[in-house]
Amino acid sequence: MTDRFADRAAADDAADPLAHLRDQFLLPDGLVYLDGNSLGALPRAVPGVVADVVSRQWGTELIGSWTDAGWWEAPGRVGDAIAPIIGAAPGTVVVADSTSVNLFKAVIAAARLMTDRPERNTIVVDDATFPTDRYMVDEAARLLGLRVRAAAPDDATALDDSVALAVYCHVDFRTGVLYDLPAVTARVHAAGALAIWDLCHSAGAVPVGLAEHDVDLAVGCTYKYLNGGPGAPAFVYVAPRHQGGIDSPLPGWHSHAQPFEMSQQFTPVDGIDRMRTGTPPLLSLLAMEAALAPWQDLDIADVRARSLQLTGLMIDFVHSELGGRVEVVTPVEPAGRGSQVSLRHPDAYPIVRALIARGVVGDFRAPDVIRLGFAPLYVSRQDVVSAGRHLQQVLDSGEYLAPEFAARSTVT
Ligand SMILES: *Cc1c(COP(=O)(O)O)cnc(C)c1O
């Protein structure tokens, strides 16, 4: 039997100018990996660099590597390498800590930029945000004596004149909804507040345009679409106009103007390095730097086009072949979605487990979402159709009802 989806996918993959990028990743043969929105695949360039960092930079050169291998400057250097991917200028992005910690620093630093406006006593936070973001905003507000108001990024009514800052996710991690960052940022500014964006699910998949759209501060992960590796440190962005006023709640010796004077007095360094804290995790940081190799000469607009072709194909497949047995949660209109397709089914968890047993790796998000991420650098259209056919067979056969797929593992 001919499979018109598979035939078309094979032809389109063969004609795709970005198809060669997959060769820059080490993926197990036959695996359909649709979880690059949670942990990106391993770039081919990484193992050799990590081996060199461990055996030569650490093993042989030892402490001299802080200077000779550029360890001290690495957070800013890697930040500058990420900057074009998120539309930021050199000197506005630094890699440090985790997204959770960076968001805490960003929220408090932004609130401190507003201390001359004491009537603005409210932080608006995305009401569907990733939980860690909410915990950090709540805690920052508690320390600062501010109130928290939860609202969707597209809820303009939340932005009254009590708002000091708004913290939103560019792409909703559960549904894959992409918010209109330019319009929302403009609305936050029109309301007299600052806009902080979490780019975890857009950096490396969707054009962001931080500078062009006047974003105030932003944070994001590097281990999702940027493929930096498990536990890779996160990035933080501060617009040039705010850098002089940044007062971090976690000043450390790496954000000091003269770190080796070992002064008891904190004097902040100028520039984006002020968002650093202490010693970075260099093995992870330098692995992350190597992981950016596929981005050489790559335009995020082309990456976005490919991402939309992949997610669009998945949505078409579901509508055409799965006959309403799963609900497409992610917006069908391209402008409204990130690089994932979320499908709703009451048995989402065992279905995800059954797919993994077949070599199709997606993930589950409570309570009922099958989440399929389409990392545009290495997922092919043939992967999309293969995942769709496996999903169809899992649903047809009822194999997901087998008892071994019912028990929840620690990480879903
Ligand atoms: C993945 C993700 C995080 C993870 O934060 P960590 O500090 O790296 O654990 C935070 N926020 C959002 C929106 C995410 O998608």
XYZ file of C-alpha atoms and ligand atoms in Angstrom:
427
model
C 0.000 0.000 0.000
C 1.379 3.404 -0.847
C 1.576 5.967 1.893
C 1.094 9.378 0.326
C 2.308 11.108 3.500
C 5.522 9.065 3.548
C 6.152 9.532 -0.180
C 5.653 13.259 0.044
C 7.840 13.496 3.171
C 10.690 11.630 1.479
C 10.522 13.919 -1.558
C 10.355 17.069 0.551
C 13.247 15.937 2.769
C 15.345 15.289 -0.341
C 14.694 18.840 -1.573
C 15.210 20.536 1.820
C 18.204 22.926 1.897
C 18.570 22.445 5.681
C 18.366 18.625 5.661
C 22.163 18.328 5.919
C 22.090 19.812 9.423
C 20.989 16.465 10.806
C 24.497 15.147 10.049
C 25.807 17.539 12.673
C 24.011 15.533 15.378
C 24.691 12.103 16.832
C 21.300 10.418 17.058
C 20.780 6.677 17.477
C 19.806 4.993 14.193
C 16.099 4.488 13.769
C 15.104 6.638 16.737
C 12.453 9.290 16.121
C 13.396 11.907 18.680
C 10.621 14.390 19.375
C 11.801 15.580 22.767
C 14.363 18.153 21.676
C 12.174 20.765 23.353
C 13.105 19.154 26.666
C 16.640 17.860 26.072
C 18.195 18.621 22.699
C 20.182 15.976 20.820
C 23.972 15.685 21.044
C 25.797 17.789 18.430
C 28.643 15.944 16.735
C 31.112 18.695 17.676
C 30.600 18.280 21.425
C 32.369 15.037 22.450
C 35.726 16.099 20.980
C 35.599 19.514 22.607
C 34.610 18.062 25.978
C 37.439 15.528 25.732
C 39.881 18.366 25.042
C 38.506 20.514 27.874
C 38.830 17.620 30.313
C 42.144 16.128 29.288
C 44.097 19.160 28.067
C 42.546 22.343 29.490
C 41.841 20.794 32.882
C 44.208 17.796 32.946
C 47.380 19.413 31.622
C 47.030 23.178 31.619
C 45.173 23.225 34.912
C 44.686 26.654 36.515
C 46.342 28.399 33.551
C 43.231 27.661 31.496
C 41.363 30.428 33.277
C 43.490 32.791 31.218
C 44.917 30.760 28.341
C 41.749 28.895 27.417
C 39.550 31.908 28.069
C 37.571 30.372 30.897
C 37.004 33.667 32.667
C 35.459 35.341 29.621
C 33.524 32.260 28.510
C 30.113 33.327 29.921
C 30.098 36.515 27.840
C 31.718 34.900 24.808
C 29.069 32.172 24.721
C 26.393 34.786 25.392
C 27.595 36.658 22.308
C 27.342 33.416 20.304
C 23.723 32.951 21.404
C 22.823 36.610 20.837
C 22.171 36.474 17.062
C 19.858 33.493 17.522
C 17.590 35.575 19.773
C 18.082 38.884 17.979
C 20.294 40.510 20.590
C 23.372 42.723 20.165
C 26.854 41.726 21.362
C 27.362 42.498 25.046
C 23.719 42.003 26.025
C 23.608 38.254 26.753
C 25.562 36.291 29.339
C 25.456 32.605 30.238
C 25.188 31.881 33.963
C 23.362 29.766 36.506
C 20.056 28.112 35.592
C 16.928 29.604 34.080
C 15.271 29.469 37.500
C 18.073 31.465 39.124
C 18.372 33.890 36.219
C 14.663 34.613 36.371
C 14.955 35.389 40.078
C 17.820 37.792 39.390
C 16.011 39.346 36.419
C 12.745 39.917 38.282
C 14.403 41.551 41.270
C 16.769 43.605 39.120
C 13.835 44.799 37.001
C 11.758 45.657 40.065
C 14.689 47.660 41.411
C 14.742 49.644 38.160
C 11.208 50.741 39.099
C 11.792 51.797 42.702
C 11.125 55.439 41.796
C 7.559 54.351 41.006
C 6.340 53.032 44.393
C 2.695 53.143 43.277
C 3.575 50.307 40.925
C 3.383 47.444 43.371
C 2.326 44.526 41.146
C 4.182 41.896 39.141
C 2.095 40.270 36.421
C 3.078 36.683 35.710
C 1.925 34.358 32.942
C -0.906 32.313 34.453
C 0.162 29.141 32.612
C 3.869 29.610 33.141
C 6.302 26.808 33.818
C 6.029 26.240 37.590
C 9.598 27.249 38.465
C 8.938 30.680 36.952
C 5.903 31.132 39.161
C 7.781 30.039 42.274
C 10.584 32.485 41.527
C 8.212 35.377 40.834
C 6.232 34.656 44.006
C 9.399 34.566 46.090
C 10.829 37.715 44.499
C 7.533 39.503 45.175
C 7.555 38.289 48.781
C 11.065 39.657 49.326
C 10.206 42.957 47.659
C 6.792 43.383 49.271
C 5.026 43.390 45.882
C 1.821 41.685 44.770
C 1.554 39.031 42.077
C -1.213 38.965 39.503
C -1.507 35.915 37.229
C -2.745 36.606 33.705
C -2.242 35.313 30.178
C 0.201 37.268 27.991
C -2.666 38.256 25.693
C -4.829 39.557 28.557
C -4.514 43.338 28.181
C -6.837 43.998 31.132
C -4.127 42.781 33.544
C -1.909 45.748 32.664
C -3.177 48.661 34.741
C -1.112 51.429 36.301
C -0.235 49.367 39.377
C 1.982 47.072 37.299
C 5.754 47.384 37.622
C 6.699 44.459 35.412
C 5.250 41.565 33.495
C 6.899 38.158 33.190
C 5.688 36.054 30.287
C 6.656 32.899 28.412
C 7.141 33.339 24.681
C 5.908 29.796 23.995
C 3.619 27.946 26.409
C 5.448 24.739 27.350
C 2.244 22.725 27.615
C 0.174 23.870 24.639
C 2.833 25.167 22.265
C 1.010 28.498 21.898
C 3.391 31.207 20.631
C 2.566 34.642 21.976
C 3.002 37.807 19.954
C 6.126 39.114 21.687
C 6.319 42.411 19.747
C 2.673 43.308 20.423
C 2.670 42.167 24.046
C 5.934 43.961 24.798
C 4.566 47.160 23.242
C 1.427 46.838 25.373
C 3.451 46.341 28.562
C 5.489 49.435 27.729
C 2.367 51.458 26.905
C 1.124 50.554 30.382
C 4.350 51.997 31.831
C 5.817 48.644 32.920
C 8.854 46.524 32.028
C 8.641 43.288 30.020
C 10.615 40.180 30.984
C 10.381 37.197 28.652
C 11.193 33.547 29.261
C 12.500 32.161 25.978
C 13.013 28.520 27.041
C 10.734 27.176 24.313
C 11.544 29.706 21.621
C 15.336 30.209 21.670
C 16.656 28.213 18.730
C 13.244 27.537 17.194
C 11.466 30.857 16.718
C 12.803 34.334 15.847
C 12.681 36.454 18.996
C 14.094 39.847 18.022
C 14.905 41.020 21.559
C 16.602 44.231 20.428
C 14.187 45.010 17.616
C 11.166 44.672 19.894
C 12.649 46.578 22.830
C 12.404 43.753 25.346
C 13.735 44.819 28.744
C 15.111 41.571 30.164
C 14.919 37.930 29.110
C 16.056 34.500 30.264
C 16.167 31.090 28.642
C 17.451 27.535 28.642
C 20.289 26.273 26.487
C 19.603 22.532 26.782
C 16.365 22.549 24.744
C 16.490 23.813 21.136
C 20.070 25.042 21.599
C 21.243 21.476 22.366
C 23.687 22.538 25.091
C 23.415 19.263 27.014
C 21.875 18.142 30.301
C 22.211 20.839 32.933
C 23.858 23.325 30.571
C 23.812 26.815 32.100
C 21.135 29.280 31.028
C 21.310 32.731 29.444
C 20.101 36.108 30.569
C 19.602 39.248 28.479
C 19.542 42.847 29.649
C 18.780 45.662 27.191
C 21.660 48.145 26.898
C 19.484 50.974 28.283
C 19.087 49.113 31.589
C 22.590 47.763 32.063
C 23.901 50.767 33.984
C 21.106 50.472 36.529
C 21.229 46.737 37.083
C 21.359 45.823 40.770
C 21.503 42.028 41.013
C 20.134 40.340 44.130
C 22.910 37.739 43.805
C 26.123 39.736 43.517
C 29.068 37.393 43.414
C 32.745 37.712 42.779
C 32.196 37.027 39.053
C 30.026 40.147 38.869
C 32.617 42.259 40.674
C 34.531 45.016 38.846
C 37.886 43.845 40.268
C 37.381 40.208 41.282
C 41.024 39.561 42.123
C 41.321 42.490 44.499
C 39.346 40.217 46.811
C 37.710 43.228 48.386
C 35.078 42.873 51.114
C 33.199 45.648 49.362
C 31.048 44.756 46.368
C 31.637 46.994 43.339
C 29.602 45.838 40.341
C 31.309 45.343 36.998
C 29.938 47.325 34.074
C 27.925 45.583 31.417
C 26.109 42.288 31.151
C 28.705 40.466 33.315
C 26.895 42.055 36.239
C 24.337 39.256 35.866
C 26.995 36.626 36.565
C 27.242 35.189 40.072
C 30.036 32.745 40.923
C 32.218 30.236 39.122
C 30.427 28.833 36.072
C 30.107 25.066 35.403
C 32.853 25.099 32.773
C 32.469 21.565 31.461
C 28.825 22.264 30.717
C 29.441 25.789 29.531
C 32.134 24.772 27.049
C 30.076 21.790 25.863
C 27.298 24.293 25.253
C 29.599 26.557 23.281
C 30.598 23.628 21.054
C 26.921 22.738 20.643
C 26.354 26.009 18.807
C 28.444 24.778 15.839
C 25.396 24.022 13.646
C 24.338 27.686 13.988
C 27.299 28.963 12.015
C 25.829 30.761 8.984
C 22.320 29.686 9.942
C 19.473 32.177 9.795
C 16.769 31.770 12.441
C 14.156 32.747 9.814
C 15.059 29.638 7.788
C 14.967 27.540 10.948
C 11.497 28.873 11.726
C 10.286 28.083 8.202
C 11.445 24.491 8.582
C 9.920 24.226 12.053
C 6.550 25.340 10.697
C 6.746 22.785 7.880
C 7.352 20.005 10.430
C 4.637 21.025 12.883
C 2.246 21.767 10.009
C 2.834 18.296 8.594
C 2.121 16.700 11.980
C -1.113 18.666 12.352
C -2.207 17.734 8.799
C -1.418 14.106 9.510
C -3.468 14.066 12.692
C -6.433 15.739 11.016
C -6.288 13.471 7.976
C -5.378 10.099 9.495
C -6.417 10.018 13.141
C -10.054 10.915 12.693
C -10.604 13.013 15.803
C -9.176 10.400 18.180
C -6.779 12.974 19.608
C -7.413 16.692 19.927
C -4.825 19.073 18.481
C -4.221 21.567 21.301
C -1.548 23.617 19.517
C -2.849 26.402 17.275
C -3.302 25.416 13.655
C -2.437 28.883 12.342
C 1.350 29.074 11.918
C 1.782 32.467 13.586
C 0.264 31.099 16.771
C 2.471 28.118 17.430
C 6.021 27.384 18.535
C 7.907 24.252 17.489
C 5.831 21.585 19.202
C 2.498 19.890 18.658
C 0.492 18.996 21.743
C -2.226 16.398 21.433
C -4.868 15.767 24.057
C -6.079 12.287 24.982
C -7.355 10.954 28.338
C -4.736 8.169 28.146
C -1.904 10.500 27.145
C 0.585 9.007 29.606
C 0.385 5.337 28.532
C 0.236 6.409 24.888
C 3.533 8.286 25.294
C 5.032 5.205 26.969
C 3.832 2.938 24.162
C 5.340 5.310 21.583
C 8.668 5.305 23.417
C 8.634 1.489 23.369
C 8.340 1.800 19.579
C 11.292 4.209 19.328
C 9.269 7.414 19.066
C 10.294 9.653 21.935
C 7.921 12.404 22.965
C 6.794 13.326 26.444
C 3.746 13.717 28.625
C 2.529 16.798 30.433
C -0.140 16.475 33.071
C -2.980 15.967 32.968
C -3.619 14.748 29.425
C -1.119 16.115 26.909
C 1.048 14.130 24.492
C 3.805 16.599 23.702
C 5.804 16.215 20.496
C 8.677 18.626 19.938
C 10.058 19.219 16.452
C 13.628 20.426 16.808
C 14.077 22.045 13.405
C 17.788 21.290 13.071
C 17.513 17.511 13.083
C 13.931 16.273 12.852
C 12.927 15.269 9.313
C 9.527 15.094 7.643
C 9.998 11.330 7.466
C 10.339 11.334 11.266
C 7.056 13.229 11.481
C 5.196 10.709 9.338
C 6.822 7.786 11.119
C 5.703 9.204 14.482
C 2.207 9.738 13.108
C 1.936 6.163 11.800
C 3.194 4.746 15.104
C 0.675 6.844 16.994
C -2.057 5.584 14.679
C -1.005 1.969 15.308
C -0.806 2.522 19.073
C -4.361 3.888 19.042
C -5.680 1.196 16.669
C -4.179 -1.690 18.588
C -4.949 -0.430 22.067
C -1.448 -1.569 23.047
C -1.088 1.471 25.307
C -3.558 -0.214 27.686
C -0.904 -2.805 28.601
C -0.129 -2.661 32.335
C 3.572 -1.928 31.844
C 2.708 1.493 30.400
C 0.532 2.592 33.319
C 3.070 3.242 36.108
C 4.425 6.798 36.168
C 8.193 7.183 36.109
C 9.919 9.974 38.023
C 10.525 12.001 34.884
C 7.657 12.113 32.427
C 12.534 24.249 30.816
C 12.021 25.479 31.473
C 12.592 25.959 32.651
C 13.673 25.164 33.349
O 14.358 25.903 34.286
P 15.675 25.288 34.949
O 16.108 26.275 35.926
O 16.646 25.019 33.838
O 15.296 23.971 35.552
C 12.130 27.163 33.167
N 11.137 27.842 32.551
C 10.560 27.397 31.422
C 9.475 28.175 30.766
C 10.969 26.196 30.855
O 10.393 25.734 29.751
